[in-house]
Short mmCIF file of C-alpha atoms and ligand atoms in Angstrom, two decimals:
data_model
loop_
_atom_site.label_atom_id
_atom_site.label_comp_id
_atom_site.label_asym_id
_atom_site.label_seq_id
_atom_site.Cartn_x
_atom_site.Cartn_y
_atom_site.Cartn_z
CA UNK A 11 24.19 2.70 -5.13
CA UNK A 12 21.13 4.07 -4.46
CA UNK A 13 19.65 0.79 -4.18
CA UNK A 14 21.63 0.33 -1.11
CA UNK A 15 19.96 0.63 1.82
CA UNK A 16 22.61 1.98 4.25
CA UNK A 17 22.24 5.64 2.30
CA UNK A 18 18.29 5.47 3.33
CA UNK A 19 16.88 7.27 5.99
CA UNK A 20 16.12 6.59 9.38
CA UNK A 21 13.28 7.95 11.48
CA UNK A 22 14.15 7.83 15.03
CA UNK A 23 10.11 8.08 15.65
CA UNK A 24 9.12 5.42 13.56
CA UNK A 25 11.19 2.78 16.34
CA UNK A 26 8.93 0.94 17.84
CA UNK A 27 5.88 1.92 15.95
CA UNK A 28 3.57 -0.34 15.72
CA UNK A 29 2.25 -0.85 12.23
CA UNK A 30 -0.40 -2.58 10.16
CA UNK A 31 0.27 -3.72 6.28
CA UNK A 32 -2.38 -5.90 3.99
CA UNK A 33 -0.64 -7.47 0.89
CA UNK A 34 2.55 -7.38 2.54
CA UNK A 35 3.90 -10.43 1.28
CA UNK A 36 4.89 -9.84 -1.97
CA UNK A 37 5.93 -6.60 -4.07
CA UNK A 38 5.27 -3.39 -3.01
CA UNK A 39 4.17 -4.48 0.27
CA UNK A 40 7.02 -7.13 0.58
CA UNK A 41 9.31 -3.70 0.46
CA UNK A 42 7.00 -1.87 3.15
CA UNK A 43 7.66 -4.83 5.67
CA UNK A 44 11.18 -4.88 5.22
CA UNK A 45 11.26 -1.33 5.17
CA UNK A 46 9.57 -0.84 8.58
CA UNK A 47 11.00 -3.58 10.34
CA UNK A 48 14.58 -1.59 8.98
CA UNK A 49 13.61 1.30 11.33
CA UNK A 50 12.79 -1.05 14.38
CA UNK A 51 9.42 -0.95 13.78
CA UNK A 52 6.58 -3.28 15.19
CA UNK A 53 5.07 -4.95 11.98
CA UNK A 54 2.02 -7.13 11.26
CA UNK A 55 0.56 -8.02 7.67
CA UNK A 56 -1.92 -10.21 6.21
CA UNK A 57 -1.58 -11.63 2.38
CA UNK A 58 -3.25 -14.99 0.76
CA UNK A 59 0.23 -15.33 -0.14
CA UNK A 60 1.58 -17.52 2.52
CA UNK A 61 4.57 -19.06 1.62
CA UNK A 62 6.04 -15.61 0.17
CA UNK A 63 5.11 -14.41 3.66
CA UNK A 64 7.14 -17.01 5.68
CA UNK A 65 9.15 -16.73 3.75
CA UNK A 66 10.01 -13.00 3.95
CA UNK A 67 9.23 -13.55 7.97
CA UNK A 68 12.47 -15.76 7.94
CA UNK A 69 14.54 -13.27 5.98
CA UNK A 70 13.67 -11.07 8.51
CA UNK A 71 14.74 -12.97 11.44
CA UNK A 72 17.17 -10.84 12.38
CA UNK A 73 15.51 -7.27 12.84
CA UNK A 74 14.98 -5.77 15.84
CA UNK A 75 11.02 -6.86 15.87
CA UNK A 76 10.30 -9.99 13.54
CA UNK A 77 7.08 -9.05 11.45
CA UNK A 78 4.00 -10.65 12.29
CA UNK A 79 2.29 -12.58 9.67
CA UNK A 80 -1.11 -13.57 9.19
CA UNK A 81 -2.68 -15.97 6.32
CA UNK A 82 -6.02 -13.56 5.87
CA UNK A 83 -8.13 -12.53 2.41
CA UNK A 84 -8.83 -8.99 2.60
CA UNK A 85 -12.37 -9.44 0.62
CA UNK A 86 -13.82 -11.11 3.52
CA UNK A 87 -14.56 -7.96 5.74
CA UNK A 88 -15.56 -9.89 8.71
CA UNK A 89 -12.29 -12.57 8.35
CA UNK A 90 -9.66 -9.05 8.06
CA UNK A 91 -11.28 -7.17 10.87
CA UNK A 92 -10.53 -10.54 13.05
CA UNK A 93 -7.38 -10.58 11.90
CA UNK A 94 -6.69 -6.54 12.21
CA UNK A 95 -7.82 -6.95 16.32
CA UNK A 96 -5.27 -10.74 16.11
CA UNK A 97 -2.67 -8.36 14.83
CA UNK A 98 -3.35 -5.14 16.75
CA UNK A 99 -3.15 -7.53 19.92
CA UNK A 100 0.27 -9.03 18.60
CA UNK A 101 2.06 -6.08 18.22
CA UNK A 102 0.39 -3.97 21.08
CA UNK A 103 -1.97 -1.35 18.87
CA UNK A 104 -1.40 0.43 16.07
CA UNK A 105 0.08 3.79 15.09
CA UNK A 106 0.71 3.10 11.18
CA UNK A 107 -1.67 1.61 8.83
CA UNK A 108 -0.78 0.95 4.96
CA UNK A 109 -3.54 -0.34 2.90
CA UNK A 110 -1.42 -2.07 0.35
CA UNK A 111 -3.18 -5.01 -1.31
CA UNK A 112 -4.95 -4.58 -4.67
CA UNK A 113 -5.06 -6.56 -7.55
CA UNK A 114 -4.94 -5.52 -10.88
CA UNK A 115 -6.50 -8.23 -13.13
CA UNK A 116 -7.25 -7.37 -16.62
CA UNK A 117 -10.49 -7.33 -18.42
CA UNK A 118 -12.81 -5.72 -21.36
CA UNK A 119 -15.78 -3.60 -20.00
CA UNK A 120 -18.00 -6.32 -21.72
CA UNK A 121 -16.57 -8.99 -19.64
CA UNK A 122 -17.72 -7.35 -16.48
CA UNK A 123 -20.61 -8.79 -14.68
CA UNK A 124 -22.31 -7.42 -10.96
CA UNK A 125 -20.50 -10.57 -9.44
CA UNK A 126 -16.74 -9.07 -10.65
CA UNK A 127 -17.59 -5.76 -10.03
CA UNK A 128 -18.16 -6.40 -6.48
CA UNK A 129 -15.16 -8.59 -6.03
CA UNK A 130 -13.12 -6.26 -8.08
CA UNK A 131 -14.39 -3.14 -5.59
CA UNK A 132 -13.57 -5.77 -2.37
CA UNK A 133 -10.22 -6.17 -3.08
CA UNK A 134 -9.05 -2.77 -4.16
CA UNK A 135 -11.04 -0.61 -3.03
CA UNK A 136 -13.72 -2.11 0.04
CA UNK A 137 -10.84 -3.58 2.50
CA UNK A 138 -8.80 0.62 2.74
CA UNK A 139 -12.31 1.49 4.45
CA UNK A 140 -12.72 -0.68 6.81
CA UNK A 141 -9.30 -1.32 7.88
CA UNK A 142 -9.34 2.43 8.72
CA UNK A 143 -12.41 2.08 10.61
CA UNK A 144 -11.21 -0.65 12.26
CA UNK A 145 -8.15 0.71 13.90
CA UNK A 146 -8.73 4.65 14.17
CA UNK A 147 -10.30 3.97 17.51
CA UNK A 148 -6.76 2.75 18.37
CA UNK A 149 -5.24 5.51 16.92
CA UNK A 150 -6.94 8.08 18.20
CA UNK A 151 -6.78 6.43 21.84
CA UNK A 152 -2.88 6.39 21.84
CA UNK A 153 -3.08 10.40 20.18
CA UNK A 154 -3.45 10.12 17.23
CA UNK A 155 -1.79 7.49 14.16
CA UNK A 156 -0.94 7.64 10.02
CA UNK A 157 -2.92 5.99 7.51
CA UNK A 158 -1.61 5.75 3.89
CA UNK A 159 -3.53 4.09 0.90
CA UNK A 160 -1.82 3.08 -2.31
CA UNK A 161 -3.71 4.70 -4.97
CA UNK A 162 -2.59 4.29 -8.80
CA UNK A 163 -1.15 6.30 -11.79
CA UNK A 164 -2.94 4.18 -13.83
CA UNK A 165 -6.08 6.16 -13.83
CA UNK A 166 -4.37 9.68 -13.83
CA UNK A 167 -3.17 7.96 -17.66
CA UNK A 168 -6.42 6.14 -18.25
CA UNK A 169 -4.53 2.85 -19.32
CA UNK A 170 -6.57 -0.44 -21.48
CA UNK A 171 -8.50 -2.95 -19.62
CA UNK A 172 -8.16 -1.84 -16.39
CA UNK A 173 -11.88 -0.07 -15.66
CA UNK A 174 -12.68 -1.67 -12.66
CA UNK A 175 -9.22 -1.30 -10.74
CA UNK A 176 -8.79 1.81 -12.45
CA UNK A 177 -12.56 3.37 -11.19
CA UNK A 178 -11.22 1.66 -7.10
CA UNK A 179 -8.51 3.66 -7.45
CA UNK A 180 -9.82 6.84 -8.41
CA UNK A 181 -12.22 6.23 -5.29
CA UNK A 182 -9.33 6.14 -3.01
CA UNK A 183 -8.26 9.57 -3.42
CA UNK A 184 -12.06 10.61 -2.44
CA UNK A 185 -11.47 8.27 0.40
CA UNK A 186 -8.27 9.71 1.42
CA UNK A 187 -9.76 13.18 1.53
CA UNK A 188 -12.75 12.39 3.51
CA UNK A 189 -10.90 10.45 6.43
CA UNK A 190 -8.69 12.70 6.32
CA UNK A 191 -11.25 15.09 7.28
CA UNK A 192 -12.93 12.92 9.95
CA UNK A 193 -10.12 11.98 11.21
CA UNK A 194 -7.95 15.24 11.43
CA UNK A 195 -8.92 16.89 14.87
CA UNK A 196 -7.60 13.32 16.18
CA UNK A 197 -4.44 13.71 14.68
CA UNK A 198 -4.78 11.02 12.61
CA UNK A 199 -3.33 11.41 8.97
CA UNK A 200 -4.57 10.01 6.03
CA UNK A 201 -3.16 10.64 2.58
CA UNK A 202 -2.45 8.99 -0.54
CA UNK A 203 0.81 7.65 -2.05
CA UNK A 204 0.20 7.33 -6.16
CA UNK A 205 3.10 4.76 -7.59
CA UNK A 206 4.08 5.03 -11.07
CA UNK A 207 5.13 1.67 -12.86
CA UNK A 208 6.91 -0.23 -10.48
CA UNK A 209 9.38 -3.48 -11.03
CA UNK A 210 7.73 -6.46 -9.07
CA UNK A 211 7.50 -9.93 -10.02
CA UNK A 212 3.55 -9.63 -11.00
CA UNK A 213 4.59 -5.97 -13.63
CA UNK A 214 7.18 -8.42 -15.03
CA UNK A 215 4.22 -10.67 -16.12
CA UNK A 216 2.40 -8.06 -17.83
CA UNK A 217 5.25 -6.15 -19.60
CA UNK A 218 7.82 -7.34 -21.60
CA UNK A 219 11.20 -5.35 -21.92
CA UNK A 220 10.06 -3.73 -24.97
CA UNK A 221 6.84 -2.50 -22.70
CA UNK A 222 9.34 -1.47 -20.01
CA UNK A 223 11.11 0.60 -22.17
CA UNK A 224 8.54 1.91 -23.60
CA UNK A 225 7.04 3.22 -19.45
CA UNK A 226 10.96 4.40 -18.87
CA UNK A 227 10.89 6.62 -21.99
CA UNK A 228 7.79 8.14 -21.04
CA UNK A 229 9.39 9.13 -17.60
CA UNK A 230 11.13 12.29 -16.88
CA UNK A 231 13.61 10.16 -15.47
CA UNK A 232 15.51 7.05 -16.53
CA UNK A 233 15.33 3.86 -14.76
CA UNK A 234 12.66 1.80 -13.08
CA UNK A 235 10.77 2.49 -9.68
CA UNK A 236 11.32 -0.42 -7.09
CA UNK A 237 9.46 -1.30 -3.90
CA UNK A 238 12.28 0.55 -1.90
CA UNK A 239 11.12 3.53 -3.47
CA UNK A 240 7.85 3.22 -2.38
CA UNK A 241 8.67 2.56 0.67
CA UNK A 242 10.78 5.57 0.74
CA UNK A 243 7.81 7.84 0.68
CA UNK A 244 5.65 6.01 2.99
CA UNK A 245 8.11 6.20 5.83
CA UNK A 246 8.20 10.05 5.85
CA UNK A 247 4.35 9.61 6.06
CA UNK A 248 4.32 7.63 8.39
CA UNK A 249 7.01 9.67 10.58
CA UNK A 250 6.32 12.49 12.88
CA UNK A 251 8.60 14.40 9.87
CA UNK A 252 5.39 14.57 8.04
CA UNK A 253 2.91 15.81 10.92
CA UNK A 254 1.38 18.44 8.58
CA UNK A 255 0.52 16.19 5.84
CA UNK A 256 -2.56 14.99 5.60
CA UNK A 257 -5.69 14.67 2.95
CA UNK A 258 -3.09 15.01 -0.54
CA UNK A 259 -1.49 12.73 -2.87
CA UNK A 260 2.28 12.11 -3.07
CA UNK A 261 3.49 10.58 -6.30
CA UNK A 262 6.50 8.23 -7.03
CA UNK A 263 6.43 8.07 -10.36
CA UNK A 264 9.83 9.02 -12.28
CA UNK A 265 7.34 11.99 -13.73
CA UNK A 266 5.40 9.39 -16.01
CA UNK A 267 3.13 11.11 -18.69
N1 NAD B 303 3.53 -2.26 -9.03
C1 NAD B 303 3.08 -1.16 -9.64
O1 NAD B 303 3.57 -0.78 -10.70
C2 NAD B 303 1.95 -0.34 -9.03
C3 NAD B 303 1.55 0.82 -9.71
C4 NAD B 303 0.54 1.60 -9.18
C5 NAD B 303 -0.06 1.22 -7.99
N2 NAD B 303 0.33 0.10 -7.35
C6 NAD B 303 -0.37 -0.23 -6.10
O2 NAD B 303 0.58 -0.59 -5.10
C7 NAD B 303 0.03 -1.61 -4.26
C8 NAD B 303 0.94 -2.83 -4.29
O3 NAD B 303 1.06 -3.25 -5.63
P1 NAD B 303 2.01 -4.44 -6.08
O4 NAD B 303 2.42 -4.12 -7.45
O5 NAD B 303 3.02 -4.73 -5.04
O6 NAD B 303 0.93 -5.63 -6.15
P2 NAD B 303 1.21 -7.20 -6.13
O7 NAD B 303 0.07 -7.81 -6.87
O8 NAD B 303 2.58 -7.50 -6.58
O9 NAD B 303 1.11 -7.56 -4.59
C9 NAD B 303 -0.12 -7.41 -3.91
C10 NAD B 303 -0.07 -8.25 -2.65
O10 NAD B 303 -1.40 -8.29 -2.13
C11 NAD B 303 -1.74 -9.64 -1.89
N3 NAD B 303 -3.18 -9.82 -2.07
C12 NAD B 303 -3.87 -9.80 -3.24
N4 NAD B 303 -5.16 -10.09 -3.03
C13 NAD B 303 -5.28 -10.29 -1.68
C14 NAD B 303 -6.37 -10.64 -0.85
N5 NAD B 303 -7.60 -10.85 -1.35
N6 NAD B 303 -6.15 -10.75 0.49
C15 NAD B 303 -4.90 -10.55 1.01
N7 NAD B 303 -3.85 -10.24 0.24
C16 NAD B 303 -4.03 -10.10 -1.07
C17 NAD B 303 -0.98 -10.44 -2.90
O11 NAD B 303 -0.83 -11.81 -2.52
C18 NAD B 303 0.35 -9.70 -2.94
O12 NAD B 303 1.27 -10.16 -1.96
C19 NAD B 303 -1.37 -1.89 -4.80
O13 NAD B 303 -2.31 -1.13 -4.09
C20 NAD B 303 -1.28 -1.43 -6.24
O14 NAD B 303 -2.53 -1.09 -6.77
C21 NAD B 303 1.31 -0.70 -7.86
#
């Protein structure tokens, strides 16, 4: 089964690692925690989430380093760069960072006002900055570090009522390029990892299985994309495998067009 995770990879340089998650509570990010913590590495995440984070905390119990949660809202810049030096302190620096958390709320472009633009930009787009700037200094003290940003298909298709998230994820590729840049001669990565649709809890609310059918037929391959999968690429980014990527996109996306 491919599902299985005893046929998955592990990175003997991503032991110990100490690594940095937002949203990792629930979906994508739920499979990011467990996936790190699978290759013994040091984990800490913030979500609003906090009983799914327990939660997957508990269900973790038994890994070589128990993640390390903390209850923390992302929009508030001042509140996550508390918790990023809380978390960075916990888990004794930081070599990984995955800026993970997004939301992608629906609405018409007449429904937007300057009040949901700005909260739309804070929570998918605002927060990938700023963790960055937060802990490259910690990065580039212990030689150097990865940085990965979820990005989106979405806007590569140009799907309905999605302009705001859609126009915060387009930025993130610009963002991905220019750290990269900055960051680069202290051998910090940066790059991009663009999911197609992928089956969590919150899709399921938005597509029905007629709608799900309808994503897997417009794949070049059958079946549907899981958190694992995700995961899956973001561990070769983050591994000293991948030392000579930097500043590009990496897609997961079954080939969606
Ligand atoms: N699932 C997909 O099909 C898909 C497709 C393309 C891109 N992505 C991207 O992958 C990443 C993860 O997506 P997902 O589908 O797992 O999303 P999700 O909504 O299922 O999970 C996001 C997590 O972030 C947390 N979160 C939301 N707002 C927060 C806030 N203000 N402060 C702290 N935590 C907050 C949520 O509680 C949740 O645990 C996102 O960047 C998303 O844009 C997902």
């Amino acid at each position: 089964m491919l599902e299985n995770l005893d046929t998955r990879a592990l990175y003997p340089s991503l032991k110990d690692k100490r690594v940095i998650i937002s949203g990792g509570g629930s979906g994508i990010g739920a499979g990011l925690v467990e996936g790190f913590a699978r290759q013994g590495a040091r984990v800490a995440f913030v979500d609003i989430a906090k009983d799914a984070s327990r939660d997957l905390c508990e269900s973790l119990s038994g890994a070589a380093h128990v993640p390390v949660f903390r209850a923390c809202d992302i929009t508030d810049v001042s509140a996550y760069t508390d918790a990023l030096g809380e978390m960075v302190e916990a888990i004794g620096g930081c070599d990984v960072l995955l800026n993970n958390a997004a939301s992608d709320d629906r609405h018409t472009v007449a429904e937007v006002t300057p009040e949901y633009w700005d909260q739309r930009m804070a929570v998918n787009l605002k927060h990938q900055f700023f963790a960055a700037q937060a802990v490259a200094p910690k990065m580039k003290a212990s030689g150097g570090g990865s940085i990965v940003n979820l990005g989106s298909i979405s806007w590569h298709l140009g799907l309905e009522d999605l302009a705001l998230y859609q126009t915060a994820k387009a930025a993130i590729e610009g963002l991905t390029r220019s750290l990269a840049r900055e960051f680069g001669r202290d051998n910090i990565r940066v790059n991009t990892i663009v999911p197609g649709n992928v089956k969590t809890p919150r899709q399921e609310k938005w597509y029905t299985p007629e709608g799900e059918a309808e994503i897997v037929a417009a794949q070049c391959l059958d079946g549907r994309i899981l958190p694992i999968d995700i995961a899956a690429m973001a561990l070769f980014l983050a591994s000293d495998d991948a030392r000579f990527c930097t500043a590009h996109n990496y897609w997961v996306d079954a080939g969606w067009r």
